[in-house]
């Protein structure tokens, strides 16, 4: 039992931030992301003895989180919130003009991602915001690594096109 607590603590500390970021991108609500994250870690704690290979823990965590989030939406029949007012810039700056330009770019990226199908935007969030590898994303989404690469390539092309349009005015 003590070994599970030590393992659980290490896993929790390693994945709490990327998991929260991933969930927040899906549910767009801080408290809901925290609640789902807590449920995922409770399930992990209850199931740690069943997970035999440590390399599968990350896949298990993110897949469970994804399922929990989608279950929540099915239960409540809510859509992902459109309001991004709580979104914090990942590019800090002391220059107000720079801050406004960066926020405009972030808003553009968020809007472009909302217009893409959920499979494309989810792959992008897992790669760019959670920092997962192609292999890890493939395991979470139950798709091939080649399909992950293809989706990320397509998302980046669409984002590049949207940014070019913005720059041209």
PDB file of C-alpha atoms in Angstrom:
ATOM      1  CA  UNK A   1       0.000   0.000   0.000  1.00  0.00           C
ATOM      2  CA  UNK A   2       2.772   2.440   0.864  1.00  0.00           C
ATOM      3  CA  UNK A   3       4.431   1.709  -2.502  1.00  0.00           C
ATOM      4  CA  UNK A   4       1.201   2.718  -4.299  1.00  0.00           C
ATOM      5  CA  UNK A   5       1.073   6.000  -2.377  1.00  0.00           C
ATOM      6  CA  UNK A   6       4.649   6.828  -3.353  1.00  0.00           C
ATOM      7  CA  UNK A   7       3.974   5.881  -6.972  1.00  0.00           C
ATOM      8  CA  UNK A   8       0.716   7.798  -6.950  1.00  0.00           C
ATOM      9  CA  UNK A   9       2.367  10.923  -5.536  1.00  0.00           C
ATOM     10  CA  UNK A  10       5.040  10.857  -8.226  1.00  0.00           C
ATOM     11  CA  UNK A  11       2.466  10.352 -10.966  1.00  0.00           C
ATOM     12  CA  UNK A  12       0.209  13.053  -9.551  1.00  0.00           C
ATOM     13  CA  UNK A  13       3.028  15.606  -9.367  1.00  0.00           C
ATOM     14  CA  UNK A  14       4.184  14.788 -12.890  1.00  0.00           C
ATOM     15  CA  UNK A  15       0.779  14.941 -14.600  1.00  0.00           C
ATOM     16  CA  UNK A  16      -1.383  17.377 -12.617  1.00  0.00           C
ATOM     17  CA  UNK A  17      -0.426  20.463 -14.643  1.00  0.00           C
ATOM     18  CA  UNK A  18      -0.526  18.974 -18.173  1.00  0.00           C
ATOM     19  CA  UNK A  19      -3.756  17.150 -17.316  1.00  0.00           C
ATOM     20  CA  UNK A  20      -5.378  20.315 -15.980  1.00  0.00           C
ATOM     21  CA  UNK A  21      -4.297  22.252 -19.098  1.00  0.00           C
ATOM     22  CA  UNK A  22      -5.720  19.546 -21.341  1.00  0.00           C
ATOM     23  CA  UNK A  23      -9.020  19.417 -19.457  1.00  0.00           C
ATOM     24  CA  UNK A  24      -9.340  23.199 -19.340  1.00  0.00           C
ATOM     25  CA  UNK A  25      -8.987  23.330 -23.129  1.00  0.00           C
ATOM     26  CA  UNK A  26     -11.852  20.854 -23.431  1.00  0.00           C
ATOM     27  CA  UNK A  27     -14.274  22.146 -20.788  1.00  0.00           C
ATOM     28  CA  UNK A  28     -13.307  25.849 -20.650  1.00  0.00           C
ATOM     29  CA  UNK A  29     -14.126  26.115 -16.948  1.00  0.00           C
ATOM     30  CA  UNK A  30     -11.562  26.111 -14.145  1.00  0.00           C
ATOM     31  CA  UNK A  31     -13.665  24.413 -11.478  1.00  0.00           C
ATOM     32  CA  UNK A  32     -14.991  21.773 -13.859  1.00  0.00           C
ATOM     33  CA  UNK A  33     -11.470  20.996 -15.103  1.00  0.00           C
ATOM     34  CA  UNK A  34     -10.327  20.634 -11.484  1.00  0.00           C
ATOM     35  CA  UNK A  35     -13.299  18.400 -10.610  1.00  0.00           C
ATOM     36  CA  UNK A  36     -12.700  16.118 -13.563  1.00  0.00           C
ATOM     37  CA  UNK A  37      -8.974  16.038 -12.835  1.00  0.00           C
ATOM     38  CA  UNK A  38      -9.708  15.035  -9.237  1.00  0.00           C
ATOM     39  CA  UNK A  39     -12.016  12.246 -10.445  1.00  0.00           C
ATOM     40  CA  UNK A  40      -9.332  10.988 -12.819  1.00  0.00           C
ATOM     41  CA  UNK A  41      -6.721  10.868 -10.068  1.00  0.00           C
ATOM     42  CA  UNK A  42      -9.166   9.127  -7.704  1.00  0.00           C
ATOM     43  CA  UNK A  43      -9.826   6.505 -10.374  1.00  0.00           C
ATOM     44  CA  UNK A  44      -6.094   6.173 -10.933  1.00  0.00           C
ATOM     45  CA  UNK A  45      -5.486   5.648  -7.225  1.00  0.00           C
ATOM     46  CA  UNK A  46      -8.211   3.002  -7.106  1.00  0.00           C
ATOM     47  CA  UNK A  47      -6.813   1.244 -10.194  1.00  0.00           C
ATOM     48  CA  UNK A  48      -3.041   1.570  -9.706  1.00  0.00           C
ATOM     49  CA  UNK A  49      -2.677  -2.084  -8.812  1.00  0.00           C
ATOM     50  CA  UNK A  50      -4.289  -3.038 -12.138  1.00  0.00           C
ATOM     51  CA  UNK A  51      -1.960  -0.935 -14.268  1.00  0.00           C
ATOM     52  CA  UNK A  52       0.974  -3.265 -14.724  1.00  0.00           C
ATOM     53  CA  UNK A  53       3.192  -1.249 -17.038  1.00  0.00           C
ATOM     54  CA  UNK A  54       4.180   2.253 -15.978  1.00  0.00           C
ATOM     55  CA  UNK A  55       4.500   3.386 -19.593  1.00  0.00           C
ATOM     56  CA  UNK A  56       0.718   3.005 -19.920  1.00  0.00           C
ATOM     57  CA  UNK A  57      -0.111   5.292 -16.985  1.00  0.00           C
ATOM     58  CA  UNK A  58       0.082   8.477 -19.059  1.00  0.00           C
ATOM     59  CA  UNK A  59      -2.143   7.039 -21.772  1.00  0.00           C
ATOM     60  CA  UNK A  60      -4.560   5.786 -19.115  1.00  0.00           C
ATOM     61  CA  UNK A  61      -4.689   9.197 -17.400  1.00  0.00           C
ATOM     62  CA  UNK A  62      -5.370  11.236 -20.528  1.00  0.00           C
ATOM     63  CA  UNK A  63      -7.792   8.722 -22.027  1.00  0.00           C
ATOM     64  CA  UNK A  64      -9.726   8.596 -18.748  1.00  0.00           C
ATOM     65  CA  UNK A  65      -9.750  12.405 -18.589  1.00  0.00           C
ATOM     66  CA  UNK A  66     -11.030  12.630 -22.149  1.00  0.00           C
ATOM     67  CA  UNK A  67     -13.775  10.100 -21.422  1.00  0.00           C
ATOM     68  CA  UNK A  68     -14.746  11.862 -18.178  1.00  0.00           C
ATOM     69  CA  UNK A  69     -15.010  15.226 -19.946  1.00  0.00           C
ATOM     70  CA  UNK A  70     -17.131  13.822 -22.764  1.00  0.00           C
ATOM     71  CA  UNK A  71     -19.296  11.950 -20.261  1.00  0.00           C
ATOM     72  CA  UNK A  72     -19.884  15.233 -18.446  1.00  0.00           C
ATOM     73  CA  UNK A  73     -21.007  16.900 -21.677  1.00  0.00           C
ATOM     74  CA  UNK A  74     -23.287  14.003 -22.567  1.00  0.00           C
ATOM     75  CA  UNK A  75     -24.823  14.131 -19.085  1.00  0.00           C
ATOM     76  CA  UNK A  76     -25.370  17.860 -19.008  1.00  0.00           C
ATOM     77  CA  UNK A  77     -25.782  18.304 -22.768  1.00  0.00           C
ATOM     78  CA  UNK A  78     -23.640  21.413 -22.540  1.00  0.00           C
ATOM     79  CA  UNK A  79     -21.390  22.590 -25.297  1.00  0.00           C
ATOM     80  CA  UNK A  80     -17.862  23.805 -24.744  1.00  0.00           C
ATOM     81  CA  UNK A  81     -18.070  27.381 -23.512  1.00  0.00           C
ATOM     82  CA  UNK A  82     -17.280  29.977 -26.151  1.00  0.00           C
ATOM     83  CA  UNK A  83     -16.128  32.553 -23.637  1.00  0.00           C
ATOM     84  CA  UNK A  84     -12.347  32.747 -23.481  1.00  0.00           C
ATOM     85  CA  UNK A  85     -12.215  35.694 -21.111  1.00  0.00           C
ATOM     86  CA  UNK A  86     -10.338  33.597 -18.541  1.00  0.00           C
ATOM     87  CA  UNK A  87      -7.694  32.650 -21.093  1.00  0.00           C
ATOM     88  CA  UNK A  88      -4.309  33.873 -19.948  1.00  0.00           C
ATOM     89  CA  UNK A  89      -1.614  34.787 -22.398  1.00  0.00           C
ATOM     90  CA  UNK A  90       1.182  32.274 -22.589  1.00  0.00           C
ATOM     91  CA  UNK A  91       3.443  34.971 -23.977  1.00  0.00           C
ATOM     92  CA  UNK A  92       4.074  37.485 -21.172  1.00  0.00           C
ATOM     93  CA  UNK A  93       5.215  40.979 -22.058  1.00  0.00           C
ATOM     94  CA  UNK A  94       5.779  44.340 -20.445  1.00  0.00           C
ATOM     95  CA  UNK A  95       4.803  46.225 -23.592  1.00  0.00           C
ATOM     96  CA  UNK A  96       1.068  46.976 -23.867  1.00  0.00           C
ATOM     97  CA  UNK A  97       1.071  47.061 -27.670  1.00  0.00           C
ATOM     98  CA  UNK A  98       2.909  43.765 -27.779  1.00  0.00           C
ATOM     99  CA  UNK A  99       0.417  42.343 -25.261  1.00  0.00           C
ATOM    100  CA  UNK A 100      -2.527  43.437 -27.406  1.00  0.00           C
ATOM    101  CA  UNK A 101      -0.964  41.970 -30.533  1.00  0.00           C
ATOM    102  CA  UNK A 102      -0.247  38.712 -28.743  1.00  0.00           C
ATOM    103  CA  UNK A 103      -3.793  38.556 -27.370  1.00  0.00           C
ATOM    104  CA  UNK A 104      -5.140  39.178 -30.869  1.00  0.00           C
ATOM    105  CA  UNK A 105      -2.978  36.315 -32.141  1.00  0.00           C
ATOM    106  CA  UNK A 106      -4.094  34.027 -29.304  1.00  0.00           C
ATOM    107  CA  UNK A 107      -7.731  34.910 -29.980  1.00  0.00           C
ATOM    108  CA  UNK A 108      -7.200  34.191 -33.670  1.00  0.00           C
ATOM    109  CA  UNK A 109      -5.644  30.803 -32.909  1.00  0.00           C
ATOM    110  CA  UNK A 110      -8.438  29.933 -30.470  1.00  0.00           C
ATOM    111  CA  UNK A 111     -11.106  30.974 -33.004  1.00  0.00           C
ATOM    112  CA  UNK A 112      -9.413  28.966 -35.748  1.00  0.00           C
ATOM    113  CA  UNK A 113      -9.197  25.914 -33.483  1.00  0.00           C
ATOM    114  CA  UNK A 114     -12.903  26.212 -32.618  1.00  0.00           C
ATOM    115  CA  UNK A 115     -13.765  26.079 -36.318  1.00  0.00           C
ATOM    116  CA  UNK A 116     -11.826  22.853 -36.850  1.00  0.00           C
ATOM    117  CA  UNK A 117     -13.263  19.467 -36.126  1.00  0.00           C
ATOM    118  CA  UNK A 118     -12.727  18.253 -32.582  1.00  0.00           C
ATOM    119  CA  UNK A 119     -10.280  15.510 -33.595  1.00  0.00           C
ATOM    120  CA  UNK A 120      -7.904  18.047 -35.138  1.00  0.00           C
ATOM    121  CA  UNK A 121      -8.121  20.573 -32.322  1.00  0.00           C
ATOM    122  CA  UNK A 122      -7.755  17.891 -29.641  1.00  0.00           C
ATOM    123  CA  UNK A 123      -4.570  16.554 -31.243  1.00  0.00           C
ATOM    124  CA  UNK A 124      -3.199  20.102 -31.369  1.00  0.00           C
ATOM    125  CA  UNK A 125      -4.035  20.771 -27.711  1.00  0.00           C
ATOM    126  CA  UNK A 126      -2.417  17.510 -26.618  1.00  0.00           C
ATOM    127  CA  UNK A 127       0.744  18.308 -28.576  1.00  0.00           C
ATOM    128  CA  UNK A 128       1.128  22.047 -28.018  1.00  0.00           C
ATOM    129  CA  UNK A 129      -0.474  22.640 -24.621  1.00  0.00           C
ATOM    130  CA  UNK A 130       0.160  19.331 -22.863  1.00  0.00           C
ATOM    131  CA  UNK A 131       3.503  18.655 -24.538  1.00  0.00           C
ATOM    132  CA  UNK A 132       2.791  15.021 -25.326  1.00  0.00           C
ATOM    133  CA  UNK A 133       4.639  13.020 -27.966  1.00  0.00           C
ATOM    134  CA  UNK A 134       3.027  11.671 -31.140  1.00  0.00           C
ATOM    135  CA  UNK A 135       3.144   8.185 -29.638  1.00  0.00           C
ATOM    136  CA  UNK A 136       1.447   9.314 -26.416  1.00  0.00           C
ATOM    137  CA  UNK A 137      -1.262  11.170 -28.340  1.00  0.00           C
ATOM    138  CA  UNK A 138      -1.844   8.128 -30.547  1.00  0.00           C
ATOM    139  CA  UNK A 139      -2.318   5.991 -27.443  1.00  0.00           C
ATOM    140  CA  UNK A 140      -4.715   8.447 -25.822  1.00  0.00           C
ATOM    141  CA  UNK A 141      -6.855   8.905 -28.921  1.00  0.00           C
ATOM    142  CA  UNK A 142      -6.538   5.294 -30.100  1.00  0.00           C
ATOM    143  CA  UNK A 143      -5.236   6.294 -33.543  1.00  0.00           C
ATOM    144  CA  UNK A 144      -1.960   5.750 -35.380  1.00  0.00           C
ATOM    145  CA  UNK A 145       1.079   7.990 -34.966  1.00  0.00           C
ATOM    146  CA  UNK A 146       0.907   8.764 -38.693  1.00  0.00           C
ATOM    147  CA  UNK A 147      -2.650  10.033 -38.280  1.00  0.00           C
ATOM    148  CA  UNK A 148      -1.527  12.195 -35.347  1.00  0.00           C
ATOM    149  CA  UNK A 149       1.259  13.687 -37.494  1.00  0.00           C
ATOM    150  CA  UNK A 150      -1.155  14.271 -40.365  1.00  0.00           C
ATOM    151  CA  UNK A 151      -3.730  16.014 -38.164  1.00  0.00           C
ATOM    152  CA  UNK A 152      -1.121  18.236 -36.526  1.00  0.00           C
ATOM    153  CA  UNK A 153       0.291  19.142 -39.944  1.00  0.00           C
ATOM    154  CA  UNK A 154      -3.197  20.078 -41.200  1.00  0.00           C
ATOM    155  CA  UNK A 155      -3.953  22.134 -38.077  1.00  0.00           C
ATOM    156  CA  UNK A 156      -0.676  24.019 -38.399  1.00  0.00           C
ATOM    157  CA  UNK A 157      -1.398  24.728 -42.079  1.00  0.00           C
ATOM    158  CA  UNK A 158      -4.837  26.104 -41.199  1.00  0.00           C
ATOM    159  CA  UNK A 159      -3.394  28.221 -38.389  1.00  0.00           C
ATOM    160  CA  UNK A 160      -0.656  29.543 -40.680  1.00  0.00           C
ATOM    161  CA  UNK A 161      -3.288  30.538 -43.260  1.00  0.00           C
ATOM    162  CA  UNK A 162      -5.382  32.287 -40.596  1.00  0.00           C
ATOM    163  CA  UNK A 163      -2.340  34.207 -39.302  1.00  0.00           C
ATOM    164  CA  UNK A 164      -1.351  35.298 -42.816  1.00  0.00           C
ATOM    165  CA  UNK A 165      -4.893  36.589 -43.394  1.00  0.00           C
ATOM    166  CA  UNK A 166      -4.691  38.538 -40.127  1.00  0.00           C
ATOM    167  CA  UNK A 167      -1.335  40.070 -41.055  1.00  0.00           C
ATOM    168  CA  UNK A 168      -2.655  41.187 -44.443  1.00  0.00           C
ATOM    169  CA  UNK A 169      -5.545  42.900 -42.736  1.00  0.00           C
TER     170      UNK A 169
END
